[in-house]
Amino acid sequence: MEDEESMVSDSEKKKKNNKKKEKEVRTFHSIGTEKPSSHGHGHGHGHSHSHAPASAFAPVHAPKFQSFVQPTVETQTRVDLAKSGPPNAMLMQIPRQNPEYALVETAPPLAARLRYKGGNKVSTTYDLVEQMHFLYVNVVKAKDLPVMDITGSLDPYVEVKLGNYKGVTKHLDKNQHPVWKQIFAFSKERLQSNLLEVTVKDKDIGKDDFVGRIMFDLTEMPVRVPPDSPLAPQWYRLEDKKGMKIHNGEIMLAVWMGTQADESFPEAWHSDAHNISHHNLANTRSKVYFTPKLYYLRIEVIEAQDLVPSDKGRVPQASVRVQLGSQMRFTRPSQMRAVNPIWNEELMFVAAEPFEEFIVVTVEDKFGPNNIEILGREIMSVRNVPQRMETGKLPDSRWFNLHRPSAVGEEETERKKEKFSSKIHLRICLEAGYHVLDESTHFSSDLQPSSKHLRKRNIGILEVGILSARNLLPMKGKDGRTTDAYCVAKYGNKWVRTRTLLDTLSPRWNEQYTWEVHDPCTVITVSVFDNHHINGSSDNKDQRIGKVRIRLSTLETDRVYTHYYPLLVLQPNGLKKNGELHLAVRFTCTAWVNMVAQYSRPLLPKMHYVQPIPVRHIDWLRYQAMQIVAARLARAEPPLRRESVEYMLDVDYHMWSLRRSKANFHRIMSLLSGFTAVCKWLNDICTWRNPVTTCLVHVLFLILVCYPELILPTIFLYLFVIGIWNYRFRPRNPPHMDARLSQAEAVHPDELDEEFDTFPTTRPSDIVRMRYDRLRSVAGRVQTVVGDLATQGERAQAILSWRDSRATSIFIIFSLIWAVFIYITPFQVIAIIVGIFMLRHPRFRSRMPSVPVNFFKRLPSKSDSMF
């Protein structure tokens, strides 16, 4: 097959050359697979896919697998540049990014930008967001309120009203001296009146009774700017409806104008949440969360002694089950049936502080299809397990008593009566020198070890301003609402959640957060969700709107990046753009020497390389760590929902996806295109396509042969020149979610349906059979490629293995002759002869394969020994 491909006639080459001369300067290529209407890019409303064509899913015996066909695109290639530059393999036909999915650079009036431009802006910690002004009303308490009911009781509450916005405190039963301590915040942009009305009312069955009120003129409100101390509340005597002071009743208030930098901002009741009950108000507030400190728990099961089965005549074949919370691992059954079995197996778990869970070690004997007998059990607390800080010696192993299942819950006094018990030999320790992976290493945000004493000092600070969003799609259109959006950002062990802005498609958060940076080669993740828990419903899940990832190593230090990032979500019906997120990002380096030295250090802590975790455990441990983090954050108040945490951590990143497989295939082909281009360029030089270039290469080759000490300096100087040349083309914007790279723009609906299917599958058997056949077709081609690689490697091994005695004899005789020739001939002469031979003119070349290639292809492989 390879020989047939290399046989090309002269007439065919002449026709190709004539065609190249007839080409114009610009040529447009259109590669079509489906009708344009089947993959139309909507205006943020997803794609409407048509039915699959007949050839969308090729049968197993099809010569080509049709799922790897590119979508309909148009690309443009400059033929004159292609002739003068590298070969066409270097100029891959990469489709342009859809402008709808691109970054949009902005220039908002941020304090950080104005200060560097020479403005008179005062330095502030909130310089990456636009200042938003709020009217704050702090309702503290009241005293000596008059009794309004006939029964002599008073159930007071306060109503704060500004225009059409009205905030209400909780009502307190039978209390003439109530204490509320509640803060209200009204956005200055939405102020509809110059008068603030604070009214005290009495909660009643019918109409609430008026107790008293106080009015404030907003034109004379004091302004507070942090770090000023909080404004002291004052007592105000209540007035009646006519504006006259009442005899009894005072209320303590503080009213001021402030910004989102005010410490009262996170806990305040906001005017855009006026229709939310007090119980559900917590689900709309901004909060900061921290991931619990995670450790790896290593348990080495060594052996057991004196196991006693219920049937005295049966020798057990025991195995050990170890459980930590919801995590459960098993050892293999002992190799031989014995009452003193030996396992020598290591099990790994994930433990989280505070160590509230218990380790349950159970020795079992399975003596039938469904018959399992518990031979003994031991329960121990994780708090009593010793920690191993670094690569020091493992803690000593210990013998533990195994108790009967009926005696596990008995008191210690009852256990002491036992004269005999089985024993198990264990070595247990908490590994504090590892970093517990709770997200994929490809976009991890934290690489520090579990122990605080082993962590390095931070090298910089990351500041992110979550400004706003625009063009969001209505997620609650069926309910008569638009979108209740909030953002979640994660970096390291710190999670932040912005406040929920209700019923708007253009929310403006303007909240700024800061993280310490320990490693520049990490990633921050910011996601936007639609809040489905503002009405107290616990069954609904917050809906994904989109996600943004930014790698810190791609950011310039001290530069403020302000962009609109597309919010793209891959759904079963296709790729959907749900809007754009406006972010301001700044990475500040505080230790330049440490940051540069960080590039020479290993990515993970030392323990990962000295005593690496087995590969078979890594994915399982990562999944368990994700589940622990999701469960802990869901217990916070307000909770960070499990669906939000799993989306941020990409729980299903390692699941099979044909779309992702195609994307990785194209990434590999893109990498190999550079190597292919170099090989094509060398081939053009050897075949004298451009005589001037070939002559220059001859001269350079002779210089390097005569002066070999110039080879390495030339290589490194060439790399330096390439780097300087590429500086002009460096990326000016931070990276973002690339729809074209992810093969998400024109993915087939069935591939998406397979990607979003559960595990195990819930689809009908005919669909599963079709997908299985498709997978067999892909795997068959992968199998063929792997077999071809194995064949070439086995041929190389066969040169000296005497599988083909004649071929080996020829090779060793040739090696002896070549060794003698090289020994008596100067190296420069040999290099010149070989180089001139490789660069010889096509007139002296043969179209037949060379002798070494023919010799190598005739060597035997093990493929003829396979079934």
PDB file of N, CA and C in Angstrom, residues 520 550-556 561 731 733-735:
ATOM      1  N   PRO A 520       1.389  30.662  39.308  1.00  0.00           N
ATOM      2  CA  PRO A 520       0.777  31.352  38.160  1.00  0.00           C
ATOM      3  C   PRO A 520       0.140  30.402  37.156  1.00  0.00           C
ATOM      4  N   ILE A 550     -10.064  31.434  33.006  1.00  0.00           N
ATOM      5  CA  ILE A 550      -8.938  32.303  32.659  1.00  0.00           C
ATOM      6  C   ILE A 550      -7.695  31.736  33.326  1.00  0.00           C
ATOM      7  N   ARG A 551      -6.672  31.437  32.526  1.00  0.00           N
ATOM      8  CA  ARG A 551      -5.401  30.950  33.067  1.00  0.00           C
ATOM      9  C   ARG A 551      -4.536  32.142  33.427  1.00  0.00           C
ATOM     10  N   LEU A 552      -4.043  32.145  34.658  1.00  0.00           N
ATOM     11  CA  LEU A 552      -3.313  33.300  35.159  1.00  0.00           C
ATOM     12  C   LEU A 552      -1.986  33.505  34.438  1.00  0.00           C
ATOM     13  N   SER A 553      -1.358  32.434  33.973  1.00  0.00           N
ATOM     14  CA  SER A 553      -0.069  32.572  33.310  1.00  0.00           C
ATOM     15  C   SER A 553      -0.185  33.295  31.974  1.00  0.00           C
ATOM     16  N   THR A 554      -1.396  33.422  31.438  1.00  0.00           N
ATOM     17  CA  THR A 554      -1.586  34.147  30.182  1.00  0.00           C
ATOM     18  C   THR A 554      -1.848  35.638  30.401  1.00  0.00           C
ATOM     19  N   LEU A 555      -1.854  36.088  31.649  1.00  0.00           N
ATOM     20  CA  LEU A 555      -2.118  37.491  31.953  1.00  0.00           C
ATOM     21  C   LEU A 555      -0.814  38.232  32.209  1.00  0.00           C
ATOM     22  N   GLU A 556      -0.732  39.444  31.720  1.00  0.00           N
ATOM     23  CA  GLU A 556       0.391  40.313  32.047  1.00  0.00           C
ATOM     24  C   GLU A 556       0.185  40.898  33.437  1.00  0.00           C
ATOM     25  N   TYR A 561      -7.550  43.828  32.618  1.00  0.00           N
ATOM     26  CA  TYR A 561      -8.255  43.264  31.456  1.00  0.00           C
ATOM     27  C   TYR A 561      -9.753  43.437  31.676  1.00  0.00           C
ATOM     28  N   PRO A 731      -0.870  36.762  21.875  1.00  0.00           N
ATOM     29  CA  PRO A 731      -2.282  37.035  22.191  1.00  0.00           C
ATOM     30  C   PRO A 731      -2.418  38.292  23.045  1.00  0.00           C
ATOM     31  N   ASN A 733      -5.477  39.188  24.303  1.00  0.00           N
ATOM     32  CA  ASN A 733      -6.634  38.998  25.172  1.00  0.00           C
ATOM     33  C   ASN A 733      -6.473  37.700  25.957  1.00  0.00           C
ATOM     34  N   PRO A 734      -7.064  37.596  27.115  1.00  0.00           N
ATOM     35  CA  PRO A 734      -7.008  36.332  27.864  1.00  0.00           C
ATOM     36  C   PRO A 734      -7.800  35.249  27.150  1.00  0.00           C
ATOM     37  N   PRO A 735      -7.507  33.986  27.427  1.00  0.00           N
ATOM     38  CA  PRO A 735      -8.243  32.896  26.757  1.00  0.00           C
ATOM     39  C   PRO A 735      -9.682  32.817  27.258  1.00  0.00           C
TER      40      PRO A 735
END
